[in-house]
PDB file of C-alpha atoms and ligand atoms in Angstrom:
ATOM      1  CA  MET A   1     -10.471 -17.155  12.320  1.00 98.00           C
ATOM      2  CA  GLU A   2     -11.075 -18.030  15.924  1.00 98.00           C
ATOM      3  CA  LEU A   3      -9.260 -15.308  17.895  1.00 98.00           C
ATOM      4  CA  LYS A   4      -9.084 -17.237  21.162  1.00 98.00           C
ATOM      5  CA  GLN A   5      -5.502 -18.539  21.569  1.00 96.00           C
ATOM      6  CA  SER A   6      -4.462 -17.280  18.135  1.00 98.00           C
ATOM      7  CA  VAL A   7      -1.166 -15.352  18.009  1.00 98.00           C
ATOM      8  CA  ILE A   8      -1.306 -11.864  16.501  1.00 98.00           C
ATOM      9  CA  ALA A   9       1.696  -9.578  15.894  1.00 99.00           C
ATOM     10  CA  ILE A  10       1.065  -5.827  15.922  1.00 99.00           C
ATOM     11  CA  THR A  11       3.646  -3.217  14.864  1.00 99.00           C
ATOM     12  CA  GLY A  12       3.561   0.218  16.491  1.00 98.00           C
ATOM     13  CA  ALA A  13       1.812  -1.405  19.459  1.00 98.00           C
ATOM     14  CA  GLY A  14       3.202   0.983  22.079  1.00 98.00           C
ATOM     15  CA  GLN A  15       0.423   3.557  21.820  1.00 97.00           C
ATOM     16  CA  GLY A  16      -2.532   4.855  19.835  1.00 97.00           C
ATOM     17  CA  LEU A  17      -4.324   2.568  17.419  1.00 98.00           C
ATOM     18  CA  GLY A  18      -1.775  -0.233  17.853  1.00 98.00           C
ATOM     19  CA  GLN A  19      -2.320  -0.333  21.597  1.00 98.00           C
ATOM     20  CA  MET A  20      -6.110  -0.234  21.272  1.00 98.00           C
ATOM     21  CA  MET A  21      -6.083  -3.056  18.703  1.00 98.00           C
ATOM     22  CA  ALA A  22      -3.892  -5.122  21.052  1.00 99.00           C
ATOM     23  CA  LEU A  23      -6.311  -4.637  23.957  1.00 98.00           C
ATOM     24  CA  THR A  24      -9.372  -5.390  21.830  1.00 98.00           C
ATOM     25  CA  LEU A  25      -7.828  -8.630  20.528  1.00 98.00           C
ATOM     26  CA  ALA A  26      -6.627  -9.545  24.045  1.00 98.00           C
ATOM     27  CA  LYS A  27     -10.228  -9.205  25.282  1.00 98.00           C
ATOM     28  CA  ALA A  28     -11.198 -11.724  22.583  1.00 98.00           C
ATOM     29  CA  GLY A  29      -8.557 -14.144  23.952  1.00 98.00           C
ATOM     30  CA  ALA A  30      -5.774 -13.637  21.394  1.00 98.00           C
ATOM     31  CA  GLU A  31      -2.102 -13.805  22.412  1.00 98.00           C
ATOM     32  CA  LEU A  32      -0.051 -10.822  21.326  1.00 98.00           C
ATOM     33  CA  ALA A  33       3.448 -10.217  19.922  1.00 99.00           C
ATOM     34  CA  LEU A  34       3.888  -6.470  20.415  1.00 99.00           C
ATOM     35  CA  LEU A  35       6.452  -4.632  18.241  1.00 99.00           C
ATOM     36  CA  ASP A  36       7.599  -1.016  18.493  1.00 98.00           C
ATOM     37  CA  VAL A  37      10.754   1.111  18.486  1.00 98.00           C
ATOM     38  CA  ASN A  38       9.675   2.488  21.864  1.00 98.00           C
ATOM     39  CA  ASP A  39      10.215  -0.282  24.413  1.00 96.00           C
ATOM     40  CA  GLU A  40       8.879   1.683  27.409  1.00 97.00           C
ATOM     41  CA  ALA A  41       5.578   2.225  25.629  1.00 98.00           C
ATOM     42  CA  LEU A  42       5.516  -1.465  24.694  1.00 98.00           C
ATOM     43  CA  LEU A  43       5.755  -2.504  28.344  1.00 98.00           C
ATOM     44  CA  ASN A  44       2.707  -0.422  29.117  1.00 98.00           C
ATOM     45  CA  THR A  45       0.679  -2.196  26.401  1.00 98.00           C
ATOM     46  CA  LYS A  46       2.002  -5.595  27.509  1.00 98.00           C
ATOM     47  CA  GLU A  47       0.969  -5.006  31.140  1.00 98.00           C
ATOM     48  CA  GLN A  48      -2.534  -3.991  30.078  1.00 98.00           C
ATOM     49  CA  CYS A  49      -2.826  -7.168  27.941  1.00 98.00           C
ATOM     50  CA  ASN A  50      -1.548  -9.347  30.794  1.00 98.00           C
ATOM     51  CA  VAL A  51      -4.206  -7.876  33.113  1.00 98.00           C
ATOM     52  CA  LEU A  52      -6.758  -9.201  30.606  1.00 98.00           C
ATOM     53  CA  GLY A  53      -5.319 -12.703  31.186  1.00 98.00           C
ATOM     54  CA  VAL A  54      -3.506 -13.331  27.904  1.00 98.00           C
ATOM     55  CA  LYS A  55       0.132 -13.966  27.020  1.00 98.00           C
ATOM     56  CA  ALA A  56       1.761 -10.880  25.511  1.00 98.00           C
ATOM     57  CA  LEU A  57       5.455 -10.470  24.696  1.00 98.00           C
ATOM     58  CA  THR A  58       7.319  -7.362  23.562  1.00 98.00           C
ATOM     59  CA  TYR A  59       9.842  -7.064  20.734  1.00 98.00           C
ATOM     60  CA  LYS A  60      11.776  -3.825  20.393  1.00 98.00           C
ATOM     61  CA  ALA A  61      11.925  -3.559  16.622  1.00 97.00           C
ATOM     62  CA  ASN A  62      12.460  -1.011  13.903  1.00 98.00           C
ATOM     63  CA  VAL A  63      10.260  -2.138  11.013  1.00 99.00           C
ATOM     64  CA  THR A  64      12.663  -0.596   8.476  1.00 98.00           C
ATOM     65  CA  ASP A  65      15.572  -2.884   9.400  1.00 98.00           C
ATOM     66  CA  GLU A  66      15.412  -6.017   7.221  1.00 98.00           C
ATOM     67  CA  ARG A  67      17.704  -8.273   9.278  1.00 98.00           C
ATOM     68  CA  HIS A  68      16.040  -7.195  12.498  1.00 97.00           C
ATOM     69  CA  VAL A  69      12.532  -7.827  11.149  1.00 98.00           C
ATOM     70  CA  GLU A  70      13.561 -11.300   9.924  1.00 98.00           C
ATOM     71  CA  GLN A  71      14.964 -12.097  13.379  1.00 98.00           C
ATOM     72  CA  VAL A  72      11.926 -10.776  15.276  1.00 98.00           C
ATOM     73  CA  PHE A  73       9.407 -12.834  13.266  1.00 98.00           C
ATOM     74  CA  SER A  74      11.548 -15.928  13.747  1.00 98.00           C
ATOM     75  CA  ASP A  75      11.684 -15.149  17.499  1.00 98.00           C
ATOM     76  CA  ILE A  76       7.898 -14.771  17.629  1.00 98.00           C
ATOM     77  CA  VAL A  77       7.401 -18.291  16.252  1.00 98.00           C
ATOM     78  CA  ARG A  78      10.072 -19.619  18.650  1.00 98.00           C
ATOM     79  CA  ASP A  79       8.315 -17.933  21.621  1.00 98.00           C
ATOM     80  CA  PHE A  80       4.679 -18.734  20.742  1.00 98.00           C
ATOM     81  CA  GLY A  81       5.048 -21.791  18.490  1.00 98.00           C
ATOM     82  CA  GLN A  82       2.842 -20.204  15.830  1.00 98.00           C
ATOM     83  CA  LEU A  83       1.791 -16.940  14.134  1.00 98.00           C
ATOM     84  CA  ASP A  84      -1.788 -16.431  12.950  1.00 98.00           C
ATOM     85  CA  GLY A  85      -2.040 -12.733  12.235  1.00 98.00           C
ATOM     86  CA  LEU A  86      -0.214  -9.458  11.671  1.00 99.00           C
ATOM     87  CA  ILE A  87      -1.384  -5.860  11.838  1.00 99.00           C
ATOM     88  CA  ASN A  88       1.005  -3.562   9.961  1.00 99.00           C
ATOM     89  CA  ASN A  89       0.223  -0.458  11.987  1.00 98.00           C
ATOM     90  CA  ALA A  90       3.566   1.333  12.659  1.00 98.00           C
ATOM     91  CA  GLY A  91       3.506   4.648  10.835  1.00 98.00           C
ATOM     92  CA  ILE A  92       4.864   8.179  10.883  1.00 97.00           C
ATOM     93  CA  LEU A  93       4.008  11.604   9.447  1.00 96.00           C
ATOM     94  CA  ARG A  94       6.507  14.189   8.081  1.00 97.00           C
ATOM     95  CA  ASP A  95       4.061  16.602   6.451  1.00 97.00           C
ATOM     96  CA  GLY A  96       5.133  19.364   4.096  1.00 97.00           C
ATOM     97  CA  LEU A  97       4.310  20.861   0.725  1.00 98.00           C
ATOM     98  CA  LEU A  98       6.029  19.504  -2.372  1.00 98.00           C
ATOM     99  CA  ILE A  99       6.939  23.083  -3.306  1.00 98.00           C
ATOM    100  CA  LYS A 100       6.479  26.099  -1.021  1.00 98.00           C
ATOM    101  CA  VAL A 101       6.841  29.637  -2.317  1.00 97.00           C
ATOM    102  CA  LYS A 102       6.941  32.429   0.265  1.00 96.00           C
ATOM    103  CA  ASP A 103       8.285  35.968  -0.247  1.00 95.00           C
ATOM    104  CA  ASP A 104       9.697  34.907  -3.631  1.00 95.00           C
ATOM    105  CA  GLU A 105      11.643  32.101  -1.942  1.00 97.00           C
ATOM    106  CA  MET A 106      11.064  28.515  -3.001  1.00 98.00           C
ATOM    107  CA  THR A 107      11.599  25.498  -0.760  1.00 97.00           C
ATOM    108  CA  LYS A 108      11.173  21.900  -1.879  1.00 98.00           C
ATOM    109  CA  MET A 109      10.312  18.748   0.023  1.00 98.00           C
ATOM    110  CA  SER A 110      13.658  16.986   0.464  1.00 98.00           C
ATOM    111  CA  LEU A 111      14.194  13.431  -0.674  1.00 98.00           C
ATOM    112  CA  ASP A 112      14.990  12.605   2.934  1.00 98.00           C
ATOM    113  CA  GLN A 113      11.599  13.924   4.117  1.00 98.00           C
ATOM    114  CA  PHE A 114       9.880  11.884   1.411  1.00 98.00           C
ATOM    115  CA  SER A 115      11.898   8.699   1.912  1.00 98.00           C
ATOM    116  CA  SER A 116      11.742   8.618   5.707  1.00 98.00           C
ATOM    117  CA  VAL A 117       7.955   8.218   5.571  1.00 98.00           C
ATOM    118  CA  ILE A 118       8.078   5.711   2.701  1.00 99.00           C
ATOM    119  CA  ASP A 119      10.676   3.748   4.644  1.00 98.00           C
ATOM    120  CA  VAL A 120       8.589   3.260   7.805  1.00 99.00           C
ATOM    121  CA  ASN A 121       5.073   3.188   6.353  1.00 98.00           C
ATOM    122  CA  LEU A 122       5.671   1.276   3.133  1.00 99.00           C
ATOM    123  CA  ASN A 123       8.991  -0.581   3.367  1.00 99.00           C
ATOM    124  CA  GLY A 124       8.223  -1.530   6.988  1.00 99.00           C
ATOM    125  CA  THR A 125       4.844  -2.932   5.950  1.00 99.00           C
ATOM    126  CA  PHE A 126       6.473  -4.838   3.081  1.00 99.00           C
ATOM    127  CA  LEU A 127       9.145  -6.360   5.327  1.00 99.00           C
ATOM    128  CA  CYS A 128       6.813  -7.354   8.176  1.00 99.00           C
ATOM    129  CA  GLY A 129       4.171  -8.677   5.764  1.00 99.00           C
ATOM    130  CA  ARG A 130       6.783 -10.738   3.931  1.00 99.00           C
ATOM    131  CA  GLU A 131       8.247 -12.213   7.118  1.00 99.00           C
ATOM    132  CA  ALA A 132       4.844 -12.920   8.677  1.00 99.00           C
ATOM    133  CA  ALA A 133       3.696 -14.712   5.507  1.00 98.00           C
ATOM    134  CA  ALA A 134       6.952 -16.719   5.366  1.00 98.00           C
ATOM    135  CA  GLN A 135       6.517 -17.849   8.979  1.00 98.00           C
ATOM    136  CA  MET A 136       2.849 -18.749   8.446  1.00 98.00           C
ATOM    137  CA  ILE A 137       3.721 -20.811   5.363  1.00 98.00           C
ATOM    138  CA  ASN A 138       6.715 -22.518   7.038  1.00 97.00           C
ATOM    139  CA  THR A 139       4.598 -23.514  10.027  1.00 97.00           C
ATOM    140  CA  GLN A 140       1.587 -24.409   7.824  1.00 96.00           C
ATOM    141  CA  ARG A 141      -0.746 -21.973   9.614  1.00 95.00           C
ATOM    142  CA  LYS A 142      -3.578 -20.169   7.924  1.00 95.00           C
ATOM    143  CA  GLY A 143      -3.313 -16.476   8.702  1.00 98.00           C
ATOM    144  CA  VAL A 144      -4.519 -12.911   8.229  1.00 99.00           C
ATOM    145  CA  ILE A 145      -2.535  -9.756   7.436  1.00 99.00           C
ATOM    146  CA  ILE A 146      -4.090  -6.315   7.949  1.00 99.00           C
ATOM    147  CA  ASN A 147      -2.358  -3.164   6.669  1.00 99.00           C
ATOM    148  CA  ILE A 148      -3.318   0.178   8.183  1.00 99.00           C
ATOM    149  CA  SER A 149      -3.764   2.626   5.322  1.00 98.00           C
ATOM    150  CA  SER A 150      -5.485   6.050   5.610  1.00 98.00           C
ATOM    151  CA  VAL A 151      -8.123   8.210   3.975  1.00 98.00           C
ATOM    152  CA  ALA A 152      -5.074  10.207   2.789  1.00 97.00           C
ATOM    153  CA  ARG A 153      -4.426   7.424   0.257  1.00 98.00           C
ATOM    154  CA  ALA A 154      -6.774   9.376  -2.029  1.00 97.00           C
ATOM    155  CA  GLY A 155      -4.281  12.287  -1.987  1.00 97.00           C
ATOM    156  CA  ASN A 156      -4.001  15.162   0.480  1.00 95.00           C
ATOM    157  CA  ILE A 157      -2.306  18.570   0.371  1.00 96.00           C
ATOM    158  CA  GLY A 158       0.963  18.586   2.324  1.00 97.00           C
ATOM    159  CA  GLN A 159       1.196  14.816   2.428  1.00 98.00           C
ATOM    160  CA  SER A 160       2.976  13.660  -0.759  1.00 98.00           C
ATOM    161  CA  ASN A 161       5.024  11.187   1.270  1.00 98.00           C
ATOM    162  CA  TYR A 162       2.284   9.967   3.620  1.00 98.00           C
ATOM    163  CA  ALA A 163      -0.452   9.746   0.937  1.00 98.00           C
ATOM    164  CA  ALA A 164       1.839   7.797  -1.405  1.00 98.00           C
ATOM    165  CA  SER A 165       2.787   5.371   1.382  1.00 99.00           C
ATOM    166  CA  LYS A 166      -0.835   4.813   2.416  1.00 98.00           C
ATOM    167  CA  ALA A 167      -2.036   4.226  -1.165  1.00 98.00           C
ATOM    168  CA  ALA A 168       0.776   1.699  -1.532  1.00 99.00           C
ATOM    169  CA  VAL A 169       0.015  -0.278   1.642  1.00 99.00           C
ATOM    170  CA  ALA A 170      -3.640  -0.552   0.577  1.00 99.00           C
ATOM    171  CA  THR A 171      -2.458  -1.963  -2.752  1.00 98.00           C
ATOM    172  CA  LEU A 172      -0.119  -4.372  -0.990  1.00 99.00           C
ATOM    173  CA  ALA A 173      -3.091  -5.729   0.969  1.00 99.00           C
ATOM    174  CA  THR A 174      -5.142  -6.342  -2.176  1.00 98.00           C
ATOM    175  CA  THR A 175      -2.111  -7.896  -3.901  1.00 99.00           C
ATOM    176  CA  TRP A 176      -1.316 -10.175  -0.954  1.00 99.00           C
ATOM    177  CA  GLY A 177      -4.956 -11.181  -0.625  1.00 98.00           C
ATOM    178  CA  LYS A 178      -4.846 -12.485  -4.186  1.00 98.00           C
ATOM    179  CA  GLU A 179      -1.320 -13.897  -4.070  1.00 98.00           C
ATOM    180  CA  LEU A 180      -1.323 -15.607  -0.656  1.00 98.00           C
ATOM    181  CA  ALA A 181      -4.821 -17.104  -0.691  1.00 98.00           C
ATOM    182  CA  ARG A 182      -3.301 -20.341  -2.070  1.00 98.00           C
ATOM    183  CA  TYR A 183      -1.593 -20.745   1.341  1.00 98.00           C
ATOM    184  CA  GLY A 184      -4.760 -19.986   3.295  1.00 98.00           C
ATOM    185  CA  ILE A 185      -3.569 -16.456   4.122  1.00 98.00           C
ATOM    186  CA  ARG A 186      -6.067 -13.593   3.807  1.00 99.00           C
ATOM    187  CA  ALA A 187      -5.121  -9.901   3.626  1.00 99.00           C
ATOM    188  CA  ALA A 188      -7.060  -6.657   3.919  1.00 99.00           C
ATOM    189  CA  ALA A 189      -6.515  -2.991   4.715  1.00 99.00           C
ATOM    190  CA  ILE A 190      -8.247  -0.470   6.933  1.00 99.00           C
ATOM    191  CA  ALA A 191      -8.234   3.161   5.770  1.00 98.00           C
ATOM    192  CA  PRO A 192      -9.114   5.213   8.856  1.00 98.00           C
ATOM    193  CA  GLY A 193     -10.269   8.821   8.645  1.00 97.00           C
ATOM    194  CA  VAL A 194      -9.150  11.199  11.399  1.00 95.00           C
ATOM    195  CA  ILE A 195      -8.941   9.306  14.678  1.00 97.00           C
ATOM    196  CA  GLU A 196      -8.329  10.637  18.208  1.00 95.00           C
ATOM    197  CA  THR A 197      -4.716   9.630  18.983  1.00 90.00           C
ATOM    198  CA  SER A 198      -1.510  11.514  19.774  1.00 86.00           C
ATOM    199  CA  MET A 199      -0.885  11.623  15.988  1.00 76.00           C
ATOM    200  CA  THR A 200      -3.864  14.008  15.765  1.00 82.00           C
ATOM    201  CA  GLY A 201      -3.755  15.362  19.357  1.00 82.00           C
ATOM    202  CA  GLY A 202      -1.438  18.243  18.454  1.00 81.00           C
ATOM    203  CA  MET A 203      -3.993  19.901  16.167  1.00 83.00           C
ATOM    204  CA  LYS A 204      -4.925  23.541  16.816  1.00 86.00           C
ATOM    205  CA  PRO A 205      -8.595  23.968  17.930  1.00 89.00           C
ATOM    206  CA  GLU A 206      -9.452  25.920  14.732  1.00 90.00           C
ATOM    207  CA  ALA A 207      -7.974  23.172  12.550  1.00 85.00           C
ATOM    208  CA  ARG A 208      -9.848  20.559  14.535  1.00 88.00           C
ATOM    209  CA  GLU A 209     -13.151  22.396  14.145  1.00 90.00           C
ATOM    210  CA  ARG A 210     -12.568  22.810  10.398  1.00 89.00           C
ATOM    211  CA  LEU A 211     -11.835  19.135  10.114  1.00 88.00           C
ATOM    212  CA  GLU A 212     -14.870  18.017  12.066  1.00 92.00           C
ATOM    213  CA  LYS A 213     -17.042  20.036   9.687  1.00 94.00           C
ATOM    214  CA  MET A 214     -15.728  17.849   6.851  1.00 95.00           C
ATOM    215  CA  VAL A 215     -17.040  14.713   8.558  1.00 97.00           C
ATOM    216  CA  PRO A 216     -20.775  14.109   8.013  1.00 97.00           C
ATOM    217  CA  VAL A 217     -21.059  12.295  11.359  1.00 97.00           C
ATOM    218  CA  GLY A 218     -19.602  15.449  12.956  1.00 96.00           C
ATOM    219  CA  ARG A 219     -16.661  14.087  14.949  1.00 96.00           C
ATOM    220  CA  MET A 220     -13.322  12.346  14.825  1.00 96.00           C
ATOM    221  CA  GLY A 221     -13.279   8.571  15.082  1.00 98.00           C
ATOM    222  CA  SER A 222     -12.203   6.666  18.166  1.00 98.00           C
ATOM    223  CA  PRO A 223      -9.382   4.082  18.332  1.00 98.00           C
ATOM    224  CA  GLU A 224     -12.028   1.559  19.497  1.00 98.00           C
ATOM    225  CA  GLU A 225     -13.869   1.971  16.169  1.00 98.00           C
ATOM    226  CA  ILE A 226     -10.708   1.037  14.234  1.00 98.00           C
ATOM    227  CA  ALA A 227      -9.913  -1.856  16.583  1.00 99.00           C
ATOM    228  CA  GLN A 228     -13.447  -3.212  16.177  1.00 98.00           C
ATOM    229  CA  THR A 229     -12.894  -3.263  12.387  1.00 99.00           C
ATOM    230  CA  ALA A 230      -9.616  -5.177  12.754  1.00 99.00           C
ATOM    231  CA  LYS A 231     -11.348  -7.757  14.977  1.00 99.00           C
ATOM    232  CA  PHE A 232     -14.145  -8.120  12.419  1.00 98.00           C
ATOM    233  CA  ILE A 233     -11.629  -8.726   9.591  1.00 99.00           C
ATOM    234  CA  PHE A 234      -9.834 -11.426  11.599  1.00 98.00           C
ATOM    235  CA  GLU A 235     -13.062 -13.203  12.487  1.00 98.00           C
ATOM    236  CA  ASN A 236     -14.794 -13.133   9.091  1.00 98.00           C
ATOM    237  CA  ASP A 237     -13.119 -15.721   6.849  1.00 98.00           C
ATOM    238  CA  TYR A 238     -14.757 -14.416   3.665  1.00 98.00           C
ATOM    239  CA  ILE A 239     -13.014 -11.031   3.830  1.00 98.00           C
ATOM    240  CA  ASN A 240     -10.007 -10.895   1.527  1.00 99.00           C
ATOM    241  CA  ALA A 241      -8.139  -8.413  -0.696  1.00 98.00           C
ATOM    242  CA  ARG A 242     -10.408  -5.496   0.236  1.00 98.00           C
ATOM    243  CA  ILE A 243      -9.998  -2.075   1.846  1.00 98.00           C
ATOM    244  CA  PHE A 244     -12.290  -0.896   4.643  1.00 98.00           C
ATOM    245  CA  GLU A 245     -12.867   2.869   4.829  1.00 98.00           C
ATOM    246  CA  VAL A 246     -13.670   3.779   8.437  1.00 98.00           C
ATOM    247  CA  ASP A 247     -13.885   7.558   8.278  1.00 98.00           C
ATOM    248  CA  GLY A 248     -17.381   8.832   9.097  1.00 98.00           C
ATOM    249  CA  GLY A 249     -17.828   9.583   5.378  1.00 98.00           C
ATOM    250  CA  ILE A 250     -15.251  12.417   5.449  1.00 96.00           C
ATOM    251  CA  PHE A 251     -15.163  14.693   2.379  1.00 89.00           C
ATOM    252  CA  MET A 252     -11.537  14.850   1.173  1.00 79.00           C
TER     253      MET A 252
HETATM  254  N1  NAD B 301      -4.565   8.684  14.077  1.00 65.81           N
HETATM  255  C1  NAD B 301      -5.138   8.860  12.911  1.00 65.81           C
HETATM  256  O1  NAD B 301      -5.984   9.749  12.732  1.00 65.81           O
HETATM  257  C2  NAD B 301      -4.823   7.940  11.771  1.00 65.81           C
HETATM  258  C3  NAD B 301      -5.594   8.040  10.609  1.00 65.81           C
HETATM  259  C4  NAD B 301      -5.321   7.206   9.530  1.00 65.81           C
HETATM  260  C5  NAD B 301      -4.291   6.287   9.618  1.00 65.81           C
HETATM  261  N2  NAD B 301      -3.539   6.220  10.743  1.00 65.81           N
HETATM  262  C6  NAD B 301      -2.455   5.247  10.769  1.00 65.81           C
HETATM  263  O2  NAD B 301      -2.638   4.377  11.870  1.00 65.81           O
HETATM  264  C7  NAD B 301      -1.372   3.946  12.369  1.00 65.81           C
HETATM  265  C8  NAD B 301      -1.273   4.245  13.853  1.00 65.81           C
HETATM  266  O3  NAD B 301      -1.488   5.624  14.048  1.00 65.81           O
HETATM  267  P1  NAD B 301      -1.497   6.284  15.517  1.00 65.81           P
HETATM  268  O4  NAD B 301      -2.321   7.490  15.407  1.00 65.81           O
HETATM  269  O5  NAD B 301      -1.801   5.264  16.531  1.00 65.81           O
HETATM  270  O6  NAD B 301       0.033   6.731  15.589  1.00 65.81           O
HETATM  271  P2  NAD B 301       0.989   6.939  16.851  1.00 65.81           P
HETATM  272  O7  NAD B 301       2.040   7.907  16.413  1.00 65.81           O
HETATM  273  O8  NAD B 301       0.199   7.243  18.073  1.00 65.81           O
HETATM  274  O9  NAD B 301       1.652   5.492  17.037  1.00 65.81           O
HETATM  275  C9  NAD B 301       2.529   4.961  16.081  1.00 65.81           C
HETATM  276  C10 NAD B 301       3.438   3.936  16.750  1.00 65.81           C
HETATM  277  O10 NAD B 301       4.351   3.439  15.758  1.00 65.81           O
HETATM  278  C11 NAD B 301       5.644   3.352  16.340  1.00 65.81           C
HETATM  279  N3  NAD B 301       6.669   3.437  15.298  1.00 65.81           N
HETATM  280  C12 NAD B 301       7.027   4.532  14.564  1.00 65.81           C
HETATM  281  N4  NAD B 301       8.048   4.234  13.753  1.00 65.81           N
HETATM  282  C13 NAD B 301       8.336   2.910  13.946  1.00 65.81           C
HETATM  283  C14 NAD B 301       9.299   2.026  13.403  1.00 65.81           C
HETATM  284  N5  NAD B 301      10.203   2.437  12.480  1.00 65.81           N
HETATM  285  N6  NAD B 301       9.321   0.728  13.826  1.00 65.81           N
HETATM  286  C15 NAD B 301       8.440   0.303  14.773  1.00 65.81           C
HETATM  287  N7  NAD B 301       7.518   1.117  15.342  1.00 65.81           N
HETATM  288  C16 NAD B 301       7.476   2.398  14.938  1.00 65.81           C
HETATM  289  C17 NAD B 301       5.695   4.539  17.292  1.00 65.81           C
HETATM  290  O11 NAD B 301       6.733   4.380  18.269  1.00 65.81           O
HETATM  291  C18 NAD B 301       4.287   4.536  17.874  1.00 65.81           C
HETATM  292  O12 NAD B 301       4.198   3.733  19.028  1.00 65.81           O
HETATM  293  C19 NAD B 301      -0.311   4.659  11.515  1.00 65.81           C
HETATM  294  O13 NAD B 301       0.099   3.831  10.453  1.00 65.81           O
HETATM  295  C20 NAD B 301      -1.073   5.854  10.965  1.00 65.81           C
HETATM  296  O14 NAD B 301      -0.536   6.335   9.769  1.00 65.81           O
HETATM  297  C21 NAD B 301      -3.781   7.018  11.819  1.00 65.81           C
END
């Protein structure tokens, strides 16, 4: 796909990886539809994209709200006249053990704690992917959908909810890559390792040091390294239904 003048929607574009992917694609000449629940953060990303000389519009959107997501993707096509790509990036963490036993007291992960993460990370990806594909097909555009998974998809202590959601969005990407190819739509996933963003910024120094020891390259990844991978997937038309692990070779 030629990125120049293509229209790419990014969820969770207000900060972190979503913002960096928006700026990287803007530098390549893409126009951006920026989605997030946080509209102040969105404006910041939009201004930075505009400085790079591309059209960028913001859509305050909760990816878990079906009617809202349908409306936003219809608005994107109304505003830009086309949709060529989507990055399903919006995601949250609500870490906790499935069962915790302390001083003979047992606590369990609540269904609410489990479902809240599944709702944003998995159901949100499903809804946005479905609506983006519908718009691409209706407007007869070829397109690309990228789901942001995680190294945690392999399973990680304290992350039943997050790991399950990230395994599922990787599987959605491989499923969509096979199912939507007949319409000229490709799909892929990126499974980042531990990347320097506010999601990881709150780590204690000891935890950070322990983590860096698990990465053969000896450091956390940068948002630029994930954004570069997204750009590569958009531009290479032979990539489809595959998952890219960008994690420094971390031992999990
Ligand atoms: N940072 C990492 O180390 C890392 C590693 C692997 C995967 N990931 C994944 O990459 C993605 C981005 O991570 P990040 O570190 O930039 O996170 P972040 O918390 O910095 O940003 C996430 C963005 O998503 C938005 N968001 C949250 N819930 C939403 C909702 N319901 N609807 C719309 N927007 C919503 C937030 O407002 C925020 O702007 C996430 O899916 C995350 O799971 C991150």
